[in-house]
Short mmCIF file of C-alpha atoms and ligand atoms in Angstrom, two decimals:
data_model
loop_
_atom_site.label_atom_id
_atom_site.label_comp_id
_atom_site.label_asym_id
_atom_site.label_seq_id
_atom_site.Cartn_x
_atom_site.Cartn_y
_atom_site.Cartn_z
CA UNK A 16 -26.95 -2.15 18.02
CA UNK A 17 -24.91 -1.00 14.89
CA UNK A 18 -26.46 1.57 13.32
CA UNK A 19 -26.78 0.73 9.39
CA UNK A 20 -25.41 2.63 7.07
CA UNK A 21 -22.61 3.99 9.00
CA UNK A 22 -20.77 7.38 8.69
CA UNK A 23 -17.16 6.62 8.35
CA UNK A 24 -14.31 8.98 8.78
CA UNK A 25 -11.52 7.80 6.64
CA UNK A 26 -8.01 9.30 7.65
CA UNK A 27 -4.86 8.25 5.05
CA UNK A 28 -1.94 9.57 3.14
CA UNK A 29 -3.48 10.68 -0.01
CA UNK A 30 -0.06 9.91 -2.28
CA UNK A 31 0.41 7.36 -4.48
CA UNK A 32 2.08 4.57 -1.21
CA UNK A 33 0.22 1.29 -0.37
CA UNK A 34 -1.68 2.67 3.09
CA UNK A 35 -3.32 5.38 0.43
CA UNK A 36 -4.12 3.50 -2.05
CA UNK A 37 -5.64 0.60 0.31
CA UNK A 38 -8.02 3.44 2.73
CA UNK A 39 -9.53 5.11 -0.57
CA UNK A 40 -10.54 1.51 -2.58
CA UNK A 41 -11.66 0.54 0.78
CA UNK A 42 -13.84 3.82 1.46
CA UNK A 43 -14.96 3.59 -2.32
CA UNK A 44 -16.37 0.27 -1.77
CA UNK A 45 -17.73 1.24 1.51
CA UNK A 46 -20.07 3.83 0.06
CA UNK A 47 -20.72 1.56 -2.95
CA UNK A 48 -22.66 -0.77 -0.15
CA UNK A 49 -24.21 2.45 0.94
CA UNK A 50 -22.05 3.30 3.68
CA UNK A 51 -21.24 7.45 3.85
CA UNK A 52 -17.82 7.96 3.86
CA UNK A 53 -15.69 10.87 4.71
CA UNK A 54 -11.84 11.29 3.72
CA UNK A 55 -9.76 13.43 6.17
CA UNK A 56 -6.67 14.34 5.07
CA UNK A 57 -4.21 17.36 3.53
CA UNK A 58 -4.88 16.60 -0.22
CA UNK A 59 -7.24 14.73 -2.39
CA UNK A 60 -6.44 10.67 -2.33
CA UNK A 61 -4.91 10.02 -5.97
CA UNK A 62 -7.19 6.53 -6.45
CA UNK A 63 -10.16 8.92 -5.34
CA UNK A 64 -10.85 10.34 -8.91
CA UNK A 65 -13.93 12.02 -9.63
CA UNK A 66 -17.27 11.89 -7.75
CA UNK A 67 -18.60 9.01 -6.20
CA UNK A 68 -21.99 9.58 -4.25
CA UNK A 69 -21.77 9.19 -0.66
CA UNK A 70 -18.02 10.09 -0.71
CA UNK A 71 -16.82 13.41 0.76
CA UNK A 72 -13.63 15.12 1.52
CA UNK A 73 -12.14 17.04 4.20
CA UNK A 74 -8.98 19.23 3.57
CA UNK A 75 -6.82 20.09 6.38
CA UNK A 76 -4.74 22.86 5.42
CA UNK A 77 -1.75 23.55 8.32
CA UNK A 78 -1.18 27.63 9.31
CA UNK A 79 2.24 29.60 7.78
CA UNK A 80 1.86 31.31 11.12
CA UNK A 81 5.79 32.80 11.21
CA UNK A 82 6.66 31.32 14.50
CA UNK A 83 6.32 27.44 13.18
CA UNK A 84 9.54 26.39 12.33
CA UNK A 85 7.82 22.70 11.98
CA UNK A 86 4.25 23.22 10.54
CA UNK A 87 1.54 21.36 13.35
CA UNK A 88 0.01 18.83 11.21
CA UNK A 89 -0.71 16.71 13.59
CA UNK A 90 -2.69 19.71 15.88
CA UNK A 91 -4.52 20.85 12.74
CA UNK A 92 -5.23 16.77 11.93
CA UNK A 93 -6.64 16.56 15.74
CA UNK A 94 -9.24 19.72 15.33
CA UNK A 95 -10.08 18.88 12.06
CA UNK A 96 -11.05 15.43 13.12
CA UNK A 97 -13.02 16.81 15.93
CA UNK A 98 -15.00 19.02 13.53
CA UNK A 99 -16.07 16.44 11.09
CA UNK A 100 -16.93 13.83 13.33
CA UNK A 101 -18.91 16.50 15.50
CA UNK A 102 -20.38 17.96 12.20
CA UNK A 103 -21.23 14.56 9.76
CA UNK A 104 -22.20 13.61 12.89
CA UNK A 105 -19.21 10.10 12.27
CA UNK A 106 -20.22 6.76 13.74
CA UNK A 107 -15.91 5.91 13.67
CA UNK A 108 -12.96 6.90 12.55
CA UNK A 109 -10.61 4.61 10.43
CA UNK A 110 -7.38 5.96 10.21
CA UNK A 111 -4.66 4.53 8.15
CA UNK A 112 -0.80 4.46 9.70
CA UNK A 113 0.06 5.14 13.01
CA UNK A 114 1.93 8.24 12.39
CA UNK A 115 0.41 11.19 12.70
CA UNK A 116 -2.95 9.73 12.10
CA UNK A 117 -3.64 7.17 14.44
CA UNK A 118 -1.69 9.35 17.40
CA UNK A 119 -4.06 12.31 16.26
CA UNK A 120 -7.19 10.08 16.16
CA UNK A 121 -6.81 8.95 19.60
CA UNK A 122 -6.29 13.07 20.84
CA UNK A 123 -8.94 13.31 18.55
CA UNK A 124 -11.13 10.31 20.89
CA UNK A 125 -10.16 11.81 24.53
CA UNK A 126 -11.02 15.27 23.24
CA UNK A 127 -14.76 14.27 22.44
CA UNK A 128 -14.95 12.11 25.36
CA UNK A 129 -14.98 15.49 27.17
CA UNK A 130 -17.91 16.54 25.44
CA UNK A 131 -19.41 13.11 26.07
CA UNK A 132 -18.83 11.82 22.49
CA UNK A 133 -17.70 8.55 22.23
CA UNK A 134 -15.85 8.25 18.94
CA UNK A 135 -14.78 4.54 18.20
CA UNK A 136 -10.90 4.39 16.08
CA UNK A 137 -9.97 1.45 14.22
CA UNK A 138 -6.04 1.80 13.61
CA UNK A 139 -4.60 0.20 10.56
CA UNK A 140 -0.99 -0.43 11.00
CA UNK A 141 1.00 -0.62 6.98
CA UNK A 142 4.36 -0.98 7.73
CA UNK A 143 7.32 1.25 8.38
CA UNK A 144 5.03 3.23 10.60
CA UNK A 145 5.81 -0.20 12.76
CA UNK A 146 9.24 -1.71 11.40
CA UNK A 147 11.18 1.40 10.67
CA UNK A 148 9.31 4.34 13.05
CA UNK A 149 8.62 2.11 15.94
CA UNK A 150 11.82 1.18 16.04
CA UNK A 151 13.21 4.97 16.11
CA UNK A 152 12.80 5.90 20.28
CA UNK A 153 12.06 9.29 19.31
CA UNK A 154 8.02 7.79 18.25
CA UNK A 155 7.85 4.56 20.80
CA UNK A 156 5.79 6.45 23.61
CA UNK A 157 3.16 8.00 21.18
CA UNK A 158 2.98 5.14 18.74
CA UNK A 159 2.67 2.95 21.88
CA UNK A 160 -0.42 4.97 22.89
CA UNK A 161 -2.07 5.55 19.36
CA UNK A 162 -2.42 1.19 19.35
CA UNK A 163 -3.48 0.90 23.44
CA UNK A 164 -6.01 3.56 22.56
CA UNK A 165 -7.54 2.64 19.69
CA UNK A 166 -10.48 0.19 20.07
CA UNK A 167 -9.60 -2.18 17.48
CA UNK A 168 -6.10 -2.58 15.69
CA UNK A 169 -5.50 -4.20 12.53
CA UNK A 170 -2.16 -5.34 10.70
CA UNK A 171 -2.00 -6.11 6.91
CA UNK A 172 -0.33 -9.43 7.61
CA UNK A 173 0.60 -11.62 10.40
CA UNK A 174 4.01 -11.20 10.18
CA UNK A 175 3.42 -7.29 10.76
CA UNK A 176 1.11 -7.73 13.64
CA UNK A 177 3.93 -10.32 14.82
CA UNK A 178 6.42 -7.88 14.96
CA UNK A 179 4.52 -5.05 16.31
CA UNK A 180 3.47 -7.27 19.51
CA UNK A 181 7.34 -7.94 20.19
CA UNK A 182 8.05 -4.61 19.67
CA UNK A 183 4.93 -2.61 21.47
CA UNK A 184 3.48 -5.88 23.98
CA UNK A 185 2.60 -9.51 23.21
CA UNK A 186 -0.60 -8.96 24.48
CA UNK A 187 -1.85 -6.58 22.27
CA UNK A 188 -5.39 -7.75 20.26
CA UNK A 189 -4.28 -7.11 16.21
CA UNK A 190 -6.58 -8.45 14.05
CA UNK A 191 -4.85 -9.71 10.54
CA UNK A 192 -6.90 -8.26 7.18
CA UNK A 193 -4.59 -8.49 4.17
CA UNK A 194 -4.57 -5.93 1.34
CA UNK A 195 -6.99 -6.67 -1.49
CA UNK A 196 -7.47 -5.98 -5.22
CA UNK A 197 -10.71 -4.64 -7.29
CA UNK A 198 -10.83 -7.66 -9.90
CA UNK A 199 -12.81 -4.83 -12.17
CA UNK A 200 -9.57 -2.46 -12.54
CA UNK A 201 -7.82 -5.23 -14.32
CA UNK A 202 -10.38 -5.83 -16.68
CA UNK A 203 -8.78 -3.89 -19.38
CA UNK A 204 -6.92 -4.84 -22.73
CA UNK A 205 -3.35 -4.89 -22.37
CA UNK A 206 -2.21 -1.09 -24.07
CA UNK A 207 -0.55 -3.04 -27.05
CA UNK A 208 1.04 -0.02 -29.01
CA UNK A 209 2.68 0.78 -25.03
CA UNK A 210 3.87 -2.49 -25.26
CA UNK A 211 5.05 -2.08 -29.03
CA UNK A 212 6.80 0.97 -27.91
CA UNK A 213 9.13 -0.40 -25.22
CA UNK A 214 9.66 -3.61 -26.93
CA UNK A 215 8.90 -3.52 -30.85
CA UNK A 216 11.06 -6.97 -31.46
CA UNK A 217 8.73 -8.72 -28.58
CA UNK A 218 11.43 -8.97 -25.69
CA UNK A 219 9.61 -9.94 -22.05
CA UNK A 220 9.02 -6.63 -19.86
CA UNK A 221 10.09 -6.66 -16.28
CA UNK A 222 8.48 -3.89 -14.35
CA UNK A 223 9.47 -2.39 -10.96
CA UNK A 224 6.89 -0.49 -9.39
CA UNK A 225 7.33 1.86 -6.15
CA UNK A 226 8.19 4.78 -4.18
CA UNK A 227 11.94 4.11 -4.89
CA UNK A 228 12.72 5.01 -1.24
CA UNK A 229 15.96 3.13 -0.12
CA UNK A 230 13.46 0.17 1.25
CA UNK A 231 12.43 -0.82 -1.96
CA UNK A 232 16.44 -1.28 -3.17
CA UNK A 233 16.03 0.01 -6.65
CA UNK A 234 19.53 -0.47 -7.28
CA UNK A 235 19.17 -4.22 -6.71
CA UNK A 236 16.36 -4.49 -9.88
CA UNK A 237 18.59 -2.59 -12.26
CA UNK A 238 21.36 -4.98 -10.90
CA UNK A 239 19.19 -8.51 -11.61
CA UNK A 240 18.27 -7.11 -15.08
CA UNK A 241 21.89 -6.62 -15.99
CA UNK A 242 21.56 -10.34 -14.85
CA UNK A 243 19.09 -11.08 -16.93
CA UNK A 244 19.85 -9.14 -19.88
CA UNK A 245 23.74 -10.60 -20.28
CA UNK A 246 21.82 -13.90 -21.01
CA UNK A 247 18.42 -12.72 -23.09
CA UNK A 248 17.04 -10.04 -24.63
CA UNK A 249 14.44 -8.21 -22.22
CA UNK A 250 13.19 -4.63 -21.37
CA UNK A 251 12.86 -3.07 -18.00
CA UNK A 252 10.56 -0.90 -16.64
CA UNK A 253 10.99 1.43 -13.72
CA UNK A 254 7.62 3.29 -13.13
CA UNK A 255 7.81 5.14 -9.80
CA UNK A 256 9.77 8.25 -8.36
CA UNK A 257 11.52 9.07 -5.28
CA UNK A 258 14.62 9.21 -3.35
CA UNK A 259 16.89 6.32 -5.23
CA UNK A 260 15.63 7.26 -8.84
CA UNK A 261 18.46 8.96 -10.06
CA UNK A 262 21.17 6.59 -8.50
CA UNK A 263 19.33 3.73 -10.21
CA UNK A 264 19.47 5.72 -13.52
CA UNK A 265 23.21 5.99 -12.87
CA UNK A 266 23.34 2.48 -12.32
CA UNK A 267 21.53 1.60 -15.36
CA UNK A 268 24.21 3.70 -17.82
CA UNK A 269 27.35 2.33 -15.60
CA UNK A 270 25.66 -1.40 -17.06
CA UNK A 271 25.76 -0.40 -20.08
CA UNK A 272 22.10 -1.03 -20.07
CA UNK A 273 20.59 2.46 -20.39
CA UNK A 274 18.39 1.78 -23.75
CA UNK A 275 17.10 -1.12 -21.99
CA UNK A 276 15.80 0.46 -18.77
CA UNK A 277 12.93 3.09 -19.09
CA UNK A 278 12.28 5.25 -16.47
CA UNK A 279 8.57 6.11 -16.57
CA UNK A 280 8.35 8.49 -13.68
CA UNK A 281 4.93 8.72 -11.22
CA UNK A 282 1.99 7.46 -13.31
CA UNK A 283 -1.65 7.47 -12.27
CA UNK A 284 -2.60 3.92 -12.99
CA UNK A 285 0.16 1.38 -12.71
CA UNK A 286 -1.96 -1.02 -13.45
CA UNK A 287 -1.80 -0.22 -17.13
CA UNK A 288 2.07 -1.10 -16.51
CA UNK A 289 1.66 -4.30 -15.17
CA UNK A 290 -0.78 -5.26 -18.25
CA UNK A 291 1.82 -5.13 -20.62
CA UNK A 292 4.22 -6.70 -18.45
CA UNK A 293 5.55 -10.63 -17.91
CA UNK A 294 7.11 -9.86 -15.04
CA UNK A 295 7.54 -7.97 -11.64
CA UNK A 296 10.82 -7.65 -9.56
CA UNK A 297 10.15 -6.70 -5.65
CA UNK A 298 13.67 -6.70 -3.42
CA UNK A 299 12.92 -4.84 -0.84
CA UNK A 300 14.61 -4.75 2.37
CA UNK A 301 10.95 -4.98 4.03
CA UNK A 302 7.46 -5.32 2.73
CA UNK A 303 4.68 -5.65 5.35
CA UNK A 304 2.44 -6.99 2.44
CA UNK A 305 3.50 -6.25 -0.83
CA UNK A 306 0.40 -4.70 -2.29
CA UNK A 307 2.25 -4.21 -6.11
CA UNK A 308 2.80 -7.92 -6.24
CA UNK A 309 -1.27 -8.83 -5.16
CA UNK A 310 -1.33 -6.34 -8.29
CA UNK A 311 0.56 -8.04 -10.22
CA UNK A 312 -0.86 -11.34 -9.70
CA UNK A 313 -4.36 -9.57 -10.58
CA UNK A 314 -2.74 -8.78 -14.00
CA UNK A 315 -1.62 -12.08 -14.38
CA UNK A 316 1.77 -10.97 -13.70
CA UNK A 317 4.51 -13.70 -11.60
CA UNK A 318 6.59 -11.57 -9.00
CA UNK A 319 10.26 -12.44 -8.04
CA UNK A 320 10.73 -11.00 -4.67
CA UNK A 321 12.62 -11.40 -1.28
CA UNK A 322 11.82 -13.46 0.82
CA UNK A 323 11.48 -11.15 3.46
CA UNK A 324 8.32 -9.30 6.06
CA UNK A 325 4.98 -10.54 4.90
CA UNK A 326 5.96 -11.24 1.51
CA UNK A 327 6.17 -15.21 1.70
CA UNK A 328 2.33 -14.75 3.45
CA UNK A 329 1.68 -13.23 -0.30
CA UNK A 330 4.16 -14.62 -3.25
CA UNK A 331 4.38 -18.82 -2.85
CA UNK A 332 7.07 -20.48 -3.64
CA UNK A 333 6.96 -22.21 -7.16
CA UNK A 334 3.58 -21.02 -7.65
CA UNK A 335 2.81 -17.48 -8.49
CA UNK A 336 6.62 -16.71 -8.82
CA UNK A 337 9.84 -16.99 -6.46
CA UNK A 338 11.44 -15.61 -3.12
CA UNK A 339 15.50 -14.86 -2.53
CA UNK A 340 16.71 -13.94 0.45
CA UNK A 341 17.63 -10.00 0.65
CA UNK A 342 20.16 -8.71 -1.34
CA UNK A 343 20.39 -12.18 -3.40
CA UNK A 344 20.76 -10.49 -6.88
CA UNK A 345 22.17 -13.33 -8.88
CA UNK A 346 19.57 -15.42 -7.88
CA UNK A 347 16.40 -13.73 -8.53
CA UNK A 348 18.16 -13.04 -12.04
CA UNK A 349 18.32 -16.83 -12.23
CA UNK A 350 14.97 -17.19 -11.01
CA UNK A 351 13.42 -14.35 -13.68
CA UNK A 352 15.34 -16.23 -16.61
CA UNK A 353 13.69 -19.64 -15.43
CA UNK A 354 10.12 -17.67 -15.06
CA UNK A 355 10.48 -16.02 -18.56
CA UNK A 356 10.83 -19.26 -20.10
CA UNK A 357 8.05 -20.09 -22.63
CA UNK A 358 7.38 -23.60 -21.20
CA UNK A 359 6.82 -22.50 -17.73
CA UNK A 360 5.48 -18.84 -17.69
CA UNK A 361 1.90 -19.46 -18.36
CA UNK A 362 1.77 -21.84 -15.42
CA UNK A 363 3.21 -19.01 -13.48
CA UNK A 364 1.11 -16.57 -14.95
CA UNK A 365 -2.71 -18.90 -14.05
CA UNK A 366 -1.29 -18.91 -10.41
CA UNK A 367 -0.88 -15.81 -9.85
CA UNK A 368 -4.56 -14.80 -11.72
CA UNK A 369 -6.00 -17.76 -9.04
CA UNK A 370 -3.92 -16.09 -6.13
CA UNK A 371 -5.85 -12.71 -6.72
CA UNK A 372 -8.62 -13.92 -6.65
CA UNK A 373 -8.34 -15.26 -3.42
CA UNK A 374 -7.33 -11.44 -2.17
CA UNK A 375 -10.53 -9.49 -4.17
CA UNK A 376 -12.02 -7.08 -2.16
CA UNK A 377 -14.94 -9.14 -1.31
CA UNK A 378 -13.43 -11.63 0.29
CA UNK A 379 -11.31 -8.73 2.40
CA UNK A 380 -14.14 -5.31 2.85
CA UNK A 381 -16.38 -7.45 5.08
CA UNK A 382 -13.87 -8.16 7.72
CA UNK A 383 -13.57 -4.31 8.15
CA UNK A 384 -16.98 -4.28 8.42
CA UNK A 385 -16.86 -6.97 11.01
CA UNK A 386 -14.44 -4.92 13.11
CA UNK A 387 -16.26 -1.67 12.74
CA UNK A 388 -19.46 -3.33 14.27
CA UNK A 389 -16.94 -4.49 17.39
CA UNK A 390 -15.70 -1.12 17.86
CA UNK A 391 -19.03 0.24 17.75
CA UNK A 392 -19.98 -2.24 20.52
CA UNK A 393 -20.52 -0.52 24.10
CA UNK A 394 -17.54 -1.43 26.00
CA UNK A 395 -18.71 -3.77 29.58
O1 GMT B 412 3.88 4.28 1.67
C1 GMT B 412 2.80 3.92 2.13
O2 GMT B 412 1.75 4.48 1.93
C2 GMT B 412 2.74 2.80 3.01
C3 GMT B 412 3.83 1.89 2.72
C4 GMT B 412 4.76 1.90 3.89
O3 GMT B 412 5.89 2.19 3.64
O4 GMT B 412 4.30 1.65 5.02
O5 GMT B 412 3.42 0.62 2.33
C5 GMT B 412 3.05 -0.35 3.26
O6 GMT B 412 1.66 -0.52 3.15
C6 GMT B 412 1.18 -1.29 2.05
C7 GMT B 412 -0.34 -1.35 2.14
O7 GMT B 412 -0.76 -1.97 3.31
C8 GMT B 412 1.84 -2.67 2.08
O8 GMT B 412 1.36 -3.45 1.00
C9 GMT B 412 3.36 -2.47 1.92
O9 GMT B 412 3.99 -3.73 2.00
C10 GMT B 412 3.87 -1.60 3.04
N1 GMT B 412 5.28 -1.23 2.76
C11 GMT B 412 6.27 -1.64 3.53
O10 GMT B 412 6.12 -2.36 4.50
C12 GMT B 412 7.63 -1.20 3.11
#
């Protein structure tokens, strides 16, 4: 039998990516429902916030010993996951991306089997940890083991658990749960003087929002706007950091289109950025899911995307915005422009509010729940 309310050892990246924010709503909720829940990881989860009761957090903090060219985070990971689970006394582990977390949770598994401590791991697979790093031969072998040794695997769509059974074994057992949305976060009023600020005549706002790592092809928004912009007045906003920024800034001024495009930097809520938006541009090369346009939708916010990884399983056709193939500039400019249009944006806009709903965290928390209990079930 399950034992009720479980102790739950949460493992994630605690920046500001999808997998992160995805394992802390979901551990929030889980201790709402009474559930204790304990985040392992090297710095506090940024959606984590202030105190929540039945939430705790583990630091692992990796040694400056002289001798490590390469800091062990993975080692330190392992112990530290031993520790907790022995100490809190954890019913499972979930851990959140395959690399380093799910290969240390399953070190983590054979090294309290030892001392006869069965310690259950549910492995959530995000992404790249599949379609860029499983790719790479250098991780195969140990990404390989981290899913054969976990008890129960989960993708966050079907086309990621798709490709990580051609790439790792079609007969792997993946269980599809989608990303989800707390309908309560977007129950805010839209920041109006924000909105005032960045476009005082009443110009639409198209927002980007992401890691600007070369996946998300930051160069390709600024590219669409110019698009956009040589045929209506509009306002773009870029609210992320990372590798790509400052080429996209460059970008941008080469346009001609620098007083146009703001460059917000990191924020803490983004959600306050998709409020005052009408519209949200998402080329990437590869999106597993797409959280930022299920946020989008939840802000009542239409998404032109590509039409590529699980992003068609997410953003329909027609409906809560449009898909272009990869790369495909000039047509999701043409698509924004038709989007924007008075007569057929509010359609757009009710769509997307009904496709959120169908992703709220209601719907989604119980079928982690539902796979917990399995991998709490004594093997036959
Ligand atoms: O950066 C992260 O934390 C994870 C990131 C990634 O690159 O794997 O995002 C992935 O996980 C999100 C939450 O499940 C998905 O919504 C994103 O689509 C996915 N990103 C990519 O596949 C590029």
């Amino acid at each position: 039998m399950t034992p009720l309310p479980l102790r739950i050892g949460i493992v994630c990246y605690p920046t500001f990516g999808g997998s992160g924010v995805v394992a802390t709503e979901l551990g929030k909720s889980l201790a709402k429902q009474g559930h204790e829940v304990h985040f392992i990881t090297y710095n506090l989860p940024v959606r984590l916030g202030s105190f929540h009761p039945r939430v705790f957090y583990h630091e692992v903090e990796v040694s400056k010993y002289p001798l490590f060219d390469y800091p062990p985070y993975e080692l330190v990971l392992t112990s530290k996951m031993v520790d907790v689970v022995k100490a809190q006394n954890l019913d499972l582990l979930h851990v959140h991306y395959a690399i380093p977390h799910a290969s240390a949770a399953v070190n983590a598994k054979r090294i309290l089997a030892k001392a006869g401590k069965d310690l259950p791991v549910v492995t959530t697979l995000h992404g790249t940890d599949i379609t860029l790093l499983g790719n790479d031969a250098s991780f195969h072998p140990v990404i390989s083991d981290a899913i054969e040794e976990s008890d129960v695997v989960t993708a966050v769509s079907h086309h990621l658990k798709d490709v990580t059974r051609s790439v790792f074994g079609e007969s792997l057992d993946i269980s599809v749960v989608h990303n989800f949305v707390c309908p309560h976060h977007f129950d805010l009023p839209p920041n109006e003087e924000f909105r005032q600020e960045l476009s005082s005549d009443g110009a639409p706002i198209l927002c980007h929002i992401s890691n600007f790592r070369p996946v998300k092809r930051v160069c390709d928004v600024v590219d669409m706007f110019h698009m956009v912009r040589s045929s209506r007045k509009a306002k773009l906003l870029m609210v992320g950091d990372g590798p790509d920024r400052q080429a996209a800034e460059e970008r941008a001024r080469t346009h001609g289109i620098g007083e146009d495009v703001i460059f917000l930097g990191k924020v803490k809520n983004p959600i306050e950025a998709l409020l005052i938006s009408d519209l949200l541009v998402l080329p990437s090369e590869t999106e597993s899911f797409g959280l930022v346009a299920l946020e989008a939708f939840a802000a009542g916010v239409p998404v032109v995307s590509s039409n590529t990884g699980g992003l068609p399983e997410v953003n329909l056709q027609d409906q809560t915005g449009r898909l272009r193939p990869v790369g495909d500039v000039a047509g999701m400019a043409q698509d924004a422009l038709h989007i924007l249009e008075a007569s057929v944006h509010p359609t757009f806009k009710e769509a997307a509010l009904k496709r959120a709903a169908e992703f709220q965290m209601e719907n989604i928390v119980p079928q982690y729940l539902a796979l917990y209990k399995k991998a709490l079930q004594p093997s036959t």
